[in-house]
mmCIF file with all atom_site columns, C-alpha atoms in Angstrom:
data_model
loop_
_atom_site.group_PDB
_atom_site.id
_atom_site.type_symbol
_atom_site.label_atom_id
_atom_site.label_alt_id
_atom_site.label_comp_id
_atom_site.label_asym_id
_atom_site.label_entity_id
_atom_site.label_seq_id
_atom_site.pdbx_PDB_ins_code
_atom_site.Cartn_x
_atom_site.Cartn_y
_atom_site.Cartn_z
_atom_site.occupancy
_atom_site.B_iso_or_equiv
_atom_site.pdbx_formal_charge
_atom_site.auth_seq_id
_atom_site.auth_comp_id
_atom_site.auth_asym_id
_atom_site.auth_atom_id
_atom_site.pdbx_PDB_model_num
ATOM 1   C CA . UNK A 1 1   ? 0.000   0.000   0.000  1.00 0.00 ? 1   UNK A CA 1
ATOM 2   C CA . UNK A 1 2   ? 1.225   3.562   -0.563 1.00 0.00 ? 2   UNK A CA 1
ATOM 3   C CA . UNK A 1 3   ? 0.033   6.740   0.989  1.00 0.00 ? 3   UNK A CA 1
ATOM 4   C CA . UNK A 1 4   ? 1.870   10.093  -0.147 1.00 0.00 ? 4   UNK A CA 1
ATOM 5   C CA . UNK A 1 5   ? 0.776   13.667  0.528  1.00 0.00 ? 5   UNK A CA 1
ATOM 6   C CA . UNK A 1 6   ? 3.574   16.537  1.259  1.00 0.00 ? 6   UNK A CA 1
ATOM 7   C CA . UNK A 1 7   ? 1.592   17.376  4.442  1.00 0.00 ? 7   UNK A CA 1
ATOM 8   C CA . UNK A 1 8   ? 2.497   13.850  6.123  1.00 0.00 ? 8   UNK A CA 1
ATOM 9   C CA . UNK A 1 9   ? 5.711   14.871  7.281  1.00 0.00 ? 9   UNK A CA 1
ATOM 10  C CA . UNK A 1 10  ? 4.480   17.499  9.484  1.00 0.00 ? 10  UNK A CA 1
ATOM 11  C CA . UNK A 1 11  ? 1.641   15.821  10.816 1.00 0.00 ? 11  UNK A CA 1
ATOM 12  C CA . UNK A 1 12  ? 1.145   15.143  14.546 1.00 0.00 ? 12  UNK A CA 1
ATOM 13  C CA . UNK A 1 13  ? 0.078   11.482  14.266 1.00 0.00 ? 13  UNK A CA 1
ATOM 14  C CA . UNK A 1 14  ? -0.561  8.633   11.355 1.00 0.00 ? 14  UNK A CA 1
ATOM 15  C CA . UNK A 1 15  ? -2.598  5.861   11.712 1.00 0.00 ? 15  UNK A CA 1
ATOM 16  C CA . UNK A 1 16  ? -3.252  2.997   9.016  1.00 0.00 ? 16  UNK A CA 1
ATOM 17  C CA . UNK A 1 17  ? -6.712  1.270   9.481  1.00 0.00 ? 17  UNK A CA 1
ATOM 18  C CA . UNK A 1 18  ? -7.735  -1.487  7.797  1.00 0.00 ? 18  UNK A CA 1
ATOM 19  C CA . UNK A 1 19  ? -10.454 -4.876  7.655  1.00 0.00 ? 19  UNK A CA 1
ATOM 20  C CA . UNK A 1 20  ? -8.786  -8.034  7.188  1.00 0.00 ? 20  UNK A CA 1
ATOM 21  C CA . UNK A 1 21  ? -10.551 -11.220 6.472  1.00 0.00 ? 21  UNK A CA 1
ATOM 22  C CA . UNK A 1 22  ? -9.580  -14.838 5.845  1.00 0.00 ? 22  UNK A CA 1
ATOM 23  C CA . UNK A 1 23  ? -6.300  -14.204 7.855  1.00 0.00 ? 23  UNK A CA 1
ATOM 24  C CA . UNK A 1 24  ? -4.154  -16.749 9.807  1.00 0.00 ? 24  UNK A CA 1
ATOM 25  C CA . UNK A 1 25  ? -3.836  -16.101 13.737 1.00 0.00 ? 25  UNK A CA 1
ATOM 26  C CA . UNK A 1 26  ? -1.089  -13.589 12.846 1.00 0.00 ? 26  UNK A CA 1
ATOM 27  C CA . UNK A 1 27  ? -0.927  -10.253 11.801 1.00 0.00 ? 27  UNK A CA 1
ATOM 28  C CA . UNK A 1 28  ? 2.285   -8.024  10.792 1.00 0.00 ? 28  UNK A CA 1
ATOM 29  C CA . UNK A 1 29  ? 2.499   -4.829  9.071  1.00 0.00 ? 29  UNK A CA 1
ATOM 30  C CA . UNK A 1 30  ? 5.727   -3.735  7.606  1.00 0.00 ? 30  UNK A CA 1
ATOM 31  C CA . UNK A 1 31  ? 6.418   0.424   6.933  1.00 0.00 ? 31  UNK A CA 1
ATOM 32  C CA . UNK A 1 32  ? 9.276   1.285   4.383  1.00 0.00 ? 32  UNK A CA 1
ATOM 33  C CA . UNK A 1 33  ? 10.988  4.144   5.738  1.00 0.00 ? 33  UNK A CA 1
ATOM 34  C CA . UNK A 1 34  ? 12.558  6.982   3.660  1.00 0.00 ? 34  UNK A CA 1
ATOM 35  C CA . UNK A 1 35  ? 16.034  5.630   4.221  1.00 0.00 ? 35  UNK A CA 1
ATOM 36  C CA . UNK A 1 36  ? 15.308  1.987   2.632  1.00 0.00 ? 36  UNK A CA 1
ATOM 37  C CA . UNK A 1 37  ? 15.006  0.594   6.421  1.00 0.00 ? 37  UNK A CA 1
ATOM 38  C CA . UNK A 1 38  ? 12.144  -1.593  7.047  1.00 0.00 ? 38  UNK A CA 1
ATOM 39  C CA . UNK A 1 39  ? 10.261  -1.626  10.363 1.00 0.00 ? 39  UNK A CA 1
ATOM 40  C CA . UNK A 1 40  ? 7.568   -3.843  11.800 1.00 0.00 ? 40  UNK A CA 1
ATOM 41  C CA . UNK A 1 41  ? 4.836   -1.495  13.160 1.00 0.00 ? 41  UNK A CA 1
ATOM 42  C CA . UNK A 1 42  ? 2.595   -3.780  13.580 1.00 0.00 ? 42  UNK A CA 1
ATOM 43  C CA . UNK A 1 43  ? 2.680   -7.264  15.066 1.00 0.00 ? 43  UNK A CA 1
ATOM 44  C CA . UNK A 1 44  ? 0.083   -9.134  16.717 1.00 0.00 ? 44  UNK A CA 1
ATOM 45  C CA . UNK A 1 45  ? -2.268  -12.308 16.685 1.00 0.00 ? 45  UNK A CA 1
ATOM 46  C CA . UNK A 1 46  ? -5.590  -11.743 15.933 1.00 0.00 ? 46  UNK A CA 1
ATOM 47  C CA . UNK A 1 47  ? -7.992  -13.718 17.876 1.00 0.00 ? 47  UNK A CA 1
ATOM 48  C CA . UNK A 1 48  ? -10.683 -14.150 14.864 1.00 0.00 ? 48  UNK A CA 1
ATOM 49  C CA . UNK A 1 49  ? -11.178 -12.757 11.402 1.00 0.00 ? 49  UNK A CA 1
ATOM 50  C CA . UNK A 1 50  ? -12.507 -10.322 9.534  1.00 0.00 ? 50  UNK A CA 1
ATOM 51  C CA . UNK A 1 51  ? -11.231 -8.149  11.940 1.00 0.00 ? 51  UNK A CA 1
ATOM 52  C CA . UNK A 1 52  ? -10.637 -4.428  12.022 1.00 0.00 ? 52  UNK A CA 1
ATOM 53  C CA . UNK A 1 53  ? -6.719  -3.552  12.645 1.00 0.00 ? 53  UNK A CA 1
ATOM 54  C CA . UNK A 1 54  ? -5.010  -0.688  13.039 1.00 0.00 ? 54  UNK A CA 1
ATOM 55  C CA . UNK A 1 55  ? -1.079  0.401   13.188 1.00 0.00 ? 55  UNK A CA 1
ATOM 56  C CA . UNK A 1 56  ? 0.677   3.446   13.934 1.00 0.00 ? 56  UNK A CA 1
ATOM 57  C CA . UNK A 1 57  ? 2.516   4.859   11.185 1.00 0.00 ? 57  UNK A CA 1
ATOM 58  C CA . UNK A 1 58  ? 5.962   7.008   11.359 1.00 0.00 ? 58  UNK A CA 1
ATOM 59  C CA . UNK A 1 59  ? 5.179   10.608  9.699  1.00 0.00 ? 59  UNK A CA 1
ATOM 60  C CA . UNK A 1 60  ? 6.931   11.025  6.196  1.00 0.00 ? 60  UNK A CA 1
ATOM 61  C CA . UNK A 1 61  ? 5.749   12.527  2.862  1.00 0.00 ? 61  UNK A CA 1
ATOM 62  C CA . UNK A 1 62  ? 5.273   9.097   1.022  1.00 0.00 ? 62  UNK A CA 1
ATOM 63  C CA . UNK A 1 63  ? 4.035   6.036   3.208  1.00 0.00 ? 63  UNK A CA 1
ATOM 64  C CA . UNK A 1 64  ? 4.934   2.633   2.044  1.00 0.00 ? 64  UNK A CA 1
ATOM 65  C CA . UNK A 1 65  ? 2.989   -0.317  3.889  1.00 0.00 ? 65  UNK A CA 1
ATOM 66  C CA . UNK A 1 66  ? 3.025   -4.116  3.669  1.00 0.00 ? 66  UNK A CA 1
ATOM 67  C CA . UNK A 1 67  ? 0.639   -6.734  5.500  1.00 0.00 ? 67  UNK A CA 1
ATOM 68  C CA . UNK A 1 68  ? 1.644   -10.174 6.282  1.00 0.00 ? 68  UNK A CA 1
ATOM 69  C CA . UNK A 1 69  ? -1.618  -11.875 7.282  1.00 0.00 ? 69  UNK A CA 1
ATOM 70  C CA . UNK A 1 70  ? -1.420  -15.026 5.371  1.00 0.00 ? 70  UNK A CA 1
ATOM 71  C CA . UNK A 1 71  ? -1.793  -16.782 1.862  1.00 0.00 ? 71  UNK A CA 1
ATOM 72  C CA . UNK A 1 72  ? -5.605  -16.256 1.526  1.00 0.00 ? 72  UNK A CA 1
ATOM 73  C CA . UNK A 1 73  ? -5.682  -13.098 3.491  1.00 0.00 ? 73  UNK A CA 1
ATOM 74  C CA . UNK A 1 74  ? -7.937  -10.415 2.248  1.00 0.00 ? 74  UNK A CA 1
ATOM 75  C CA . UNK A 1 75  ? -7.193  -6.427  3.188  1.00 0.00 ? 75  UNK A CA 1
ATOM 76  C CA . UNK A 1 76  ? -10.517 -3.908  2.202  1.00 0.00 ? 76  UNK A CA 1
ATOM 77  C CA . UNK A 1 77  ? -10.604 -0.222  2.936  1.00 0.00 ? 77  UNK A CA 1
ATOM 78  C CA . UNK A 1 78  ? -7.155  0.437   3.631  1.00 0.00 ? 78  UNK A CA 1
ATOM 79  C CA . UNK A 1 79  ? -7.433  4.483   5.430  1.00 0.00 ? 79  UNK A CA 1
ATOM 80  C CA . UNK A 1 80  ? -4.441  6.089   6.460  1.00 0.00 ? 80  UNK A CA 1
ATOM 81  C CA . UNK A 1 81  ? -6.250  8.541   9.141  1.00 0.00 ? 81  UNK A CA 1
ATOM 82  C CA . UNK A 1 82  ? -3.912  11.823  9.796  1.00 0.00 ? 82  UNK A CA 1
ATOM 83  C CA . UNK A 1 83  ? -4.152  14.353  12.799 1.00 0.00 ? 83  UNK A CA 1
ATOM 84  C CA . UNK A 1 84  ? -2.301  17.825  12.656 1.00 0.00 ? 84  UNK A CA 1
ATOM 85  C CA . UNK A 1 85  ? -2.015  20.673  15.515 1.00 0.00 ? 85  UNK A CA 1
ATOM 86  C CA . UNK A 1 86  ? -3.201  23.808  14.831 1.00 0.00 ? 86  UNK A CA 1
ATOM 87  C CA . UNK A 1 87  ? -1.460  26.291  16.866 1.00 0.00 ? 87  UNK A CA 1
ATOM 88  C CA . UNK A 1 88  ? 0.437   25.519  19.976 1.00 0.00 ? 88  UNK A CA 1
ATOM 89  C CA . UNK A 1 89  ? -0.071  27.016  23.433 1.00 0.00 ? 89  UNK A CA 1
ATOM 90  C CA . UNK A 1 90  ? 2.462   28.156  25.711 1.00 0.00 ? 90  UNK A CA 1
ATOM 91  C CA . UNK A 1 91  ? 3.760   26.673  28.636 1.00 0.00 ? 91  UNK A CA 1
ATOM 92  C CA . UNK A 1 92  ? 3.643   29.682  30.719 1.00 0.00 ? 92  UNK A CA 1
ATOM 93  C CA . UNK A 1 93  ? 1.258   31.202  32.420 1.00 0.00 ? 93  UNK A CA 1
ATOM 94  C CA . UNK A 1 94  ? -1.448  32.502  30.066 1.00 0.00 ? 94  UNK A CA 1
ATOM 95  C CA . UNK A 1 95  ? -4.964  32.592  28.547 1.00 0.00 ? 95  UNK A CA 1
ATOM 96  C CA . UNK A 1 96  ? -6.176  29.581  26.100 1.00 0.00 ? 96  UNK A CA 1
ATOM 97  C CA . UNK A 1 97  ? -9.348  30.146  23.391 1.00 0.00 ? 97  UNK A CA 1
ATOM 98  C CA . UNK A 1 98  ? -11.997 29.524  25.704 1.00 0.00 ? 98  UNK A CA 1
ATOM 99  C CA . UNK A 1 99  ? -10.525 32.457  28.345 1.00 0.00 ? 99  UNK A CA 1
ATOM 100 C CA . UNK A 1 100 ? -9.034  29.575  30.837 1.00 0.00 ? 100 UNK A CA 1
ATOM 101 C CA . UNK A 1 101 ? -6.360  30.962  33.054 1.00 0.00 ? 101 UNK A CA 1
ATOM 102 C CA . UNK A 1 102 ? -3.587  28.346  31.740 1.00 0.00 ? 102 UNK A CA 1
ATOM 103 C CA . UNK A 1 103 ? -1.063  26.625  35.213 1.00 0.00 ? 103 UNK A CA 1
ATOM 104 C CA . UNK A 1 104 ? 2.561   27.334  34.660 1.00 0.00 ? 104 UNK A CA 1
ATOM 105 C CA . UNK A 1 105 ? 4.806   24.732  35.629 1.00 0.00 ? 105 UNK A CA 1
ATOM 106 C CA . UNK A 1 106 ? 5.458   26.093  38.491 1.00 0.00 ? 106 UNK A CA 1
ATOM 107 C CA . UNK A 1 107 ? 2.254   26.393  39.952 1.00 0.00 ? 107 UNK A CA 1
ATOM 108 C CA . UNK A 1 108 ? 2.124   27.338  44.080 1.00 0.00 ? 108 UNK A CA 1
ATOM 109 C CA . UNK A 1 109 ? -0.880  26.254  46.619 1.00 0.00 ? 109 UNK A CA 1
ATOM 110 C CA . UNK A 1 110 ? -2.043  29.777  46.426 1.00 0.00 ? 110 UNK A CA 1
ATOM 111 C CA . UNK A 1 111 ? -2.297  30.048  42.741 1.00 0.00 ? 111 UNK A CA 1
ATOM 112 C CA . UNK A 1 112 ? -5.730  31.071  41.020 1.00 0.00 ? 112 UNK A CA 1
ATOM 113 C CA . UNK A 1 113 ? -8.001  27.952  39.688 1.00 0.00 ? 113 UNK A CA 1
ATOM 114 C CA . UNK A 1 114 ? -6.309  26.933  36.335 1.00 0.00 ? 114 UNK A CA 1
ATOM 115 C CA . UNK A 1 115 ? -6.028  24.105  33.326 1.00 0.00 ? 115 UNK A CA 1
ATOM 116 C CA . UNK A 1 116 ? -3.030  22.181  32.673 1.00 0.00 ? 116 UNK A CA 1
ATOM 117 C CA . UNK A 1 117 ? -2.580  21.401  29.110 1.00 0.00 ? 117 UNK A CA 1
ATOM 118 C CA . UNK A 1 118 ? -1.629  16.960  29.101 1.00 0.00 ? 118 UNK A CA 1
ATOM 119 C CA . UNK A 1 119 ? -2.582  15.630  25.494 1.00 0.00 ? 119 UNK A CA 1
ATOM 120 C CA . UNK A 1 120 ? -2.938  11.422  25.965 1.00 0.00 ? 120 UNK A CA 1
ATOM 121 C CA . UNK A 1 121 ? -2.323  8.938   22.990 1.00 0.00 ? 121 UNK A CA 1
ATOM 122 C CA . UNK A 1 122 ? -5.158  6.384   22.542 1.00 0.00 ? 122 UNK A CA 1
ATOM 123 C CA . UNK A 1 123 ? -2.411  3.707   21.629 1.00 0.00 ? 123 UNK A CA 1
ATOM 124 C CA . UNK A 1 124 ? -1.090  4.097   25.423 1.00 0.00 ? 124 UNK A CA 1
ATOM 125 C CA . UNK A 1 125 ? -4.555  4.111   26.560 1.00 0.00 ? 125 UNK A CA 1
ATOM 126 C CA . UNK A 1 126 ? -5.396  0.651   24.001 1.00 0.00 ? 126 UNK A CA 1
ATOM 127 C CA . UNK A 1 127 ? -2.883  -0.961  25.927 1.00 0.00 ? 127 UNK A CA 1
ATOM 128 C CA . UNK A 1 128 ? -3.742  -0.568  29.780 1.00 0.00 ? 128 UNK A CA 1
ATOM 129 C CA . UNK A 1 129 ? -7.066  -2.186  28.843 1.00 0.00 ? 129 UNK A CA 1
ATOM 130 C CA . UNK A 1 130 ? -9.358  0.624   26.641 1.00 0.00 ? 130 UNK A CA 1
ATOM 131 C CA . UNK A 1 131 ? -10.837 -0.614  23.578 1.00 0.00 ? 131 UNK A CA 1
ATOM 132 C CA . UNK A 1 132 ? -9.544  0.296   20.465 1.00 0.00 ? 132 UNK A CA 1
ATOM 133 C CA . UNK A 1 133 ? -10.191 3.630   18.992 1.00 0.00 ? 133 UNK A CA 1
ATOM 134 C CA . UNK A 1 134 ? -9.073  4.297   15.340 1.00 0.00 ? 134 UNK A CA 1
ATOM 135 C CA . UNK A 1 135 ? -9.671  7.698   15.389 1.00 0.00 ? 135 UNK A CA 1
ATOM 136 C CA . UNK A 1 136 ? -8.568  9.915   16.980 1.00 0.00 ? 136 UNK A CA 1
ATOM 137 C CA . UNK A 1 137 ? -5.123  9.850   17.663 1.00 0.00 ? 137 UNK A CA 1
ATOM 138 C CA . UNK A 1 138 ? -4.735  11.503  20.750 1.00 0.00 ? 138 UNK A CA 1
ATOM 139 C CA . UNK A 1 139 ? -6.984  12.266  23.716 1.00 0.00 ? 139 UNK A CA 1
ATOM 140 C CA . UNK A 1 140 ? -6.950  15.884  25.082 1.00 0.00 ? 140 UNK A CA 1
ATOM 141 C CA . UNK A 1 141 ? -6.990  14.904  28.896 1.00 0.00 ? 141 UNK A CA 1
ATOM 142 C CA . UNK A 1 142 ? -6.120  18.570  29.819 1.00 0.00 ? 142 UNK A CA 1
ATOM 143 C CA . UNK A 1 143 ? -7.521  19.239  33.447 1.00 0.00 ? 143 UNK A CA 1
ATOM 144 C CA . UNK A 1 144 ? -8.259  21.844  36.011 1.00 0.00 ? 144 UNK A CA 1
ATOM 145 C CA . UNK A 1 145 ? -6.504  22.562  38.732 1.00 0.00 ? 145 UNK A CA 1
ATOM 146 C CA . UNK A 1 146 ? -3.550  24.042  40.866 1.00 0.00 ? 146 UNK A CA 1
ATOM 147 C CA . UNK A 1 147 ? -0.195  22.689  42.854 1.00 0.00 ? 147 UNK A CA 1
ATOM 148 C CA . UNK A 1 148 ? -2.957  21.734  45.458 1.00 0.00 ? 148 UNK A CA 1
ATOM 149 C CA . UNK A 1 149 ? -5.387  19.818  42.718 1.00 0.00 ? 149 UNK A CA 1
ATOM 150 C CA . UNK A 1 150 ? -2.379  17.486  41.469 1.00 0.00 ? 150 UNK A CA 1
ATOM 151 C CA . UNK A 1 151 ? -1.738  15.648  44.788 1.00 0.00 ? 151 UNK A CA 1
ATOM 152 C CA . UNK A 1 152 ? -5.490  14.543  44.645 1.00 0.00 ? 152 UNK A CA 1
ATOM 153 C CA . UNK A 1 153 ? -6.638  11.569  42.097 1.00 0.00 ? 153 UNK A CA 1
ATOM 154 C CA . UNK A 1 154 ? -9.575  12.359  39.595 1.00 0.00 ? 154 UNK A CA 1
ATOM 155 C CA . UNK A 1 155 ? -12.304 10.905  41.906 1.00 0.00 ? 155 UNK A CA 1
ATOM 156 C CA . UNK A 1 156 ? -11.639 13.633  45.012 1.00 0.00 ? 156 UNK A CA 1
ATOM 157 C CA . UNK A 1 157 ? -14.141 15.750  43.403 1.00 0.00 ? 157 UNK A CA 1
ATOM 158 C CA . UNK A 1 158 ? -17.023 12.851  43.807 1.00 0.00 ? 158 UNK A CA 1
ATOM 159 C CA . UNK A 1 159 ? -15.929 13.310  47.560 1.00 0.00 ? 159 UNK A CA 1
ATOM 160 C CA . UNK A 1 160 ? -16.195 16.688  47.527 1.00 0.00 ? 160 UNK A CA 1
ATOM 161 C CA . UNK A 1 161 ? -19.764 16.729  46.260 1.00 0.00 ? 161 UNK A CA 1
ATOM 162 C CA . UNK A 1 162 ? -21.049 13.999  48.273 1.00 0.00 ? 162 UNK A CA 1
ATOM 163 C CA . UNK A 1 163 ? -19.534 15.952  51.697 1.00 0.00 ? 163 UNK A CA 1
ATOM 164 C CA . UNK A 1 164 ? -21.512 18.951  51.018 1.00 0.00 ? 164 UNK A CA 1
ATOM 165 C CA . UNK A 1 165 ? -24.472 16.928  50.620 1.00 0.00 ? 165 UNK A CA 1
ATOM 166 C CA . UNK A 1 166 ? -24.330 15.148  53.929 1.00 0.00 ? 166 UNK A CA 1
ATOM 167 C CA . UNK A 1 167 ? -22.167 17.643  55.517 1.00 0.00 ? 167 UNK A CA 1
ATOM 168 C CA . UNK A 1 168 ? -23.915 21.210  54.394 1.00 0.00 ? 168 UNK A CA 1
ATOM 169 C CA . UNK A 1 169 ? -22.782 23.529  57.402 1.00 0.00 ? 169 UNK A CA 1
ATOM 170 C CA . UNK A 1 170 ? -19.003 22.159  57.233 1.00 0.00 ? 170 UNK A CA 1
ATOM 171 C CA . UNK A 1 171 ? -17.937 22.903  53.618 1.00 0.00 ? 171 UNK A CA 1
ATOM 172 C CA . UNK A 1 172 ? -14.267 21.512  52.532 1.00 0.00 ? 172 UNK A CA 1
ATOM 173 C CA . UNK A 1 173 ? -11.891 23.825  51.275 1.00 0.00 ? 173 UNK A CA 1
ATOM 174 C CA . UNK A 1 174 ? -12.500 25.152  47.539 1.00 0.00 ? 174 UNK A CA 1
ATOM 175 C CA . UNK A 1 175 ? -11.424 23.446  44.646 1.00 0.00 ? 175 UNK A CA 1
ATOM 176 C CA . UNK A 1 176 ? -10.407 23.679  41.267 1.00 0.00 ? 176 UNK A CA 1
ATOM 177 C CA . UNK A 1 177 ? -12.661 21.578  38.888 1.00 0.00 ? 177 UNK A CA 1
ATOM 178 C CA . UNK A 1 178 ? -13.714 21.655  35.364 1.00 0.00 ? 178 UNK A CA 1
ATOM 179 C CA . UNK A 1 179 ? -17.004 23.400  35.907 1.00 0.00 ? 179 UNK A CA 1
ATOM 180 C CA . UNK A 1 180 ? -18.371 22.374  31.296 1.00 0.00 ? 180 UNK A CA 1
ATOM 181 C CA . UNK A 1 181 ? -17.133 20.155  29.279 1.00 0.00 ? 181 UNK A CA 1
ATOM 182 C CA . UNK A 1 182 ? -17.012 19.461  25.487 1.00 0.00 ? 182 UNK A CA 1
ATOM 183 C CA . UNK A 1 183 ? -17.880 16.296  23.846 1.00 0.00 ? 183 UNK A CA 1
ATOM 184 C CA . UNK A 1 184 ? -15.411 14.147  21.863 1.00 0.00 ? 184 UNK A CA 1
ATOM 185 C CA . UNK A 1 185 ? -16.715 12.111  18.888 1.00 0.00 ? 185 UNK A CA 1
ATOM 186 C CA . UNK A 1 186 ? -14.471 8.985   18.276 1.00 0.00 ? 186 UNK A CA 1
ATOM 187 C CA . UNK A 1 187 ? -14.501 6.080   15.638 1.00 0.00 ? 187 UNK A CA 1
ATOM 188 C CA . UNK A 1 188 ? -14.359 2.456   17.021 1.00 0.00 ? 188 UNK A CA 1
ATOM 189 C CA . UNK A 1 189 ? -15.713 -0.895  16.473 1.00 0.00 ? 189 UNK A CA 1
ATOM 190 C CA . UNK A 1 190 ? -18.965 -2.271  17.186 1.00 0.00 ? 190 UNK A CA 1
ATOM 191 C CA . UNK A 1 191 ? -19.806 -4.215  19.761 1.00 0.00 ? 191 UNK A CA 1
ATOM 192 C CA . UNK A 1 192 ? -22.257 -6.686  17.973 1.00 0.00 ? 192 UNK A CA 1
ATOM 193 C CA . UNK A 1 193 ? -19.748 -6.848  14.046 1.00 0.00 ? 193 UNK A CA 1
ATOM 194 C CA . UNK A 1 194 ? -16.052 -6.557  14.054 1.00 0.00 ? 194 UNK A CA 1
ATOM 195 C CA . UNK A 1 195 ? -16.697 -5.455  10.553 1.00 0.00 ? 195 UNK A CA 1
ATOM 196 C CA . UNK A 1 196 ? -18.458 -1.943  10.929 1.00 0.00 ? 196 UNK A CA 1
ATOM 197 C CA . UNK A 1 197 ? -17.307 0.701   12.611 1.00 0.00 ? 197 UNK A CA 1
ATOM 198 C CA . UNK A 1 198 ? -18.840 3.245   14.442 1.00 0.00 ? 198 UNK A CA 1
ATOM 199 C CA . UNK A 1 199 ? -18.809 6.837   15.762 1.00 0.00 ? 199 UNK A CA 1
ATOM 200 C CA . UNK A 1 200 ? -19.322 7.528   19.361 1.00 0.00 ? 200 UNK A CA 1
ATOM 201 C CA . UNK A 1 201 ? -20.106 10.501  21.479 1.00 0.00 ? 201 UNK A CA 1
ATOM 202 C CA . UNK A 1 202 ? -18.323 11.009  24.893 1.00 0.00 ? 202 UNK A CA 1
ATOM 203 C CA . UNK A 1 203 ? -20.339 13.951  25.927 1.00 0.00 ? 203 UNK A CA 1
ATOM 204 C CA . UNK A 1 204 ? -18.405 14.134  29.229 1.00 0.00 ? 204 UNK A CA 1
ATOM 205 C CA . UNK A 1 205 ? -14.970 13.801  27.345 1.00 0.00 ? 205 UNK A CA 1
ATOM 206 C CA . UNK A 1 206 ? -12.770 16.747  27.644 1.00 0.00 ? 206 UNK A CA 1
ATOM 207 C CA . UNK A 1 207 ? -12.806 19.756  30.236 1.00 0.00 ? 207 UNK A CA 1
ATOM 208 C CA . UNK A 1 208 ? -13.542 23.118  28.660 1.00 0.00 ? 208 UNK A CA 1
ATOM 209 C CA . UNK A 1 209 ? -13.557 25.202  31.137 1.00 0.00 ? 209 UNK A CA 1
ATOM 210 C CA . UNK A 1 210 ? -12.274 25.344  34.746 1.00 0.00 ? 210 UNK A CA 1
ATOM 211 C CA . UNK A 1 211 ? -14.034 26.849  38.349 1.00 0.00 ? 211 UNK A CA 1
ATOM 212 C CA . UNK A 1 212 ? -13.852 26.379  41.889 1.00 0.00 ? 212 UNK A CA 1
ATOM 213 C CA . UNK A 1 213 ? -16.227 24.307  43.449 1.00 0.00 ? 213 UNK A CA 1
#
């Protein structure tokens, strides 16, 4: 397979998807790199077939591909799905689009409610048990939040909520939580056919902006 566009090189992220049917329990993919060098990108055994299968591509200008799946094995709609960054914030202390007060990286206990840029790749995520997304490539896990927020896991806002219920006239100290969030639309299997894929909605996805609580 070849993929060539003069926009790959600077792209963020390539991923080749792809359905392969009548395939032996093995799967490799092979990427030709612009020096001659081969490398496997892909290797894994496949626990049924057709089966969708995806493999993360190194960014160059022209993309060469092979697939070793065996003698009868079929490949169909071969997609080589691209991400780019539009515009990169600053580390420092500052103001992103939606008017969020941005941490620095050295952020203090006293410092105003803020969001700390962390971008996730769904490849890392794939491997610690999600299901496989095909699109896209990274996750924007950015989150609100100070010095005091990051010694606290995800869940200590739940806590927080549930002691001002029960606990009204003894309020904890503020926090710094996202206070809306955006939705992120991502492309993955579904669960009833390994051969269609489908778009879902994670309403509660990624924080937009960030309040005290």
């Amino acid at each position: 397979l070849k993929f060539s566009s003069p926009h790959f090189k600077v792209a963020e992220g390539i991923t080749l998807k792809l359905l392969i049917s009548n395939a032996t329990l093995h799967v490799a993919i092979f990427q030709t790199l612009a020096n001659g060098h081969k490398v496997v990108v892909k290797s894994s055994f496949i626990p049924r077939a057709p089966i969708w299968v995806d493999a993360y591509l190194q960014p160059s200008t022209e993309i060469n591909v092979r697939i070793s799946c065996g003698h009868y094995c079929k490949v169909q709609y071969p997609t080589a799905n691209v991400q780019y960054t539009i515009g990169h914030g600053s580390r420092d202390l500052g103001i992103n689009s939606e008017g969020n007060l941005m941490c620095s990286g050295n952020a203090q206990p006293h410092d105003a409610c803020c969001m700390t840029k962390f971008k996730v790749k769904f490849e890392e995520l794939e491997q610690e048990g999600l299901e496989p997304i095909f699109a896209p490539l990274f996750y924007d896990a950015s989150y609100c939040g100070n010095f005091y927020c990051d010694t606290h896991p995800p869940h200590y806002y739940t806590i927080i909520k549930n002691h001002l219920l029960y606990n009204p006239a003894d309020p904890p100290e503020s926090e710094c939580s996202p206070s809306a969030y955006q939705p992120l639309r991502v492309l993955t299997v579904h669960p009833d056919n390994s051969e269609i894929l489908v778009v879902q909605v994670w309403e509660k996805a990624v924080a937009k902006t960030c309040g005290c609580v």
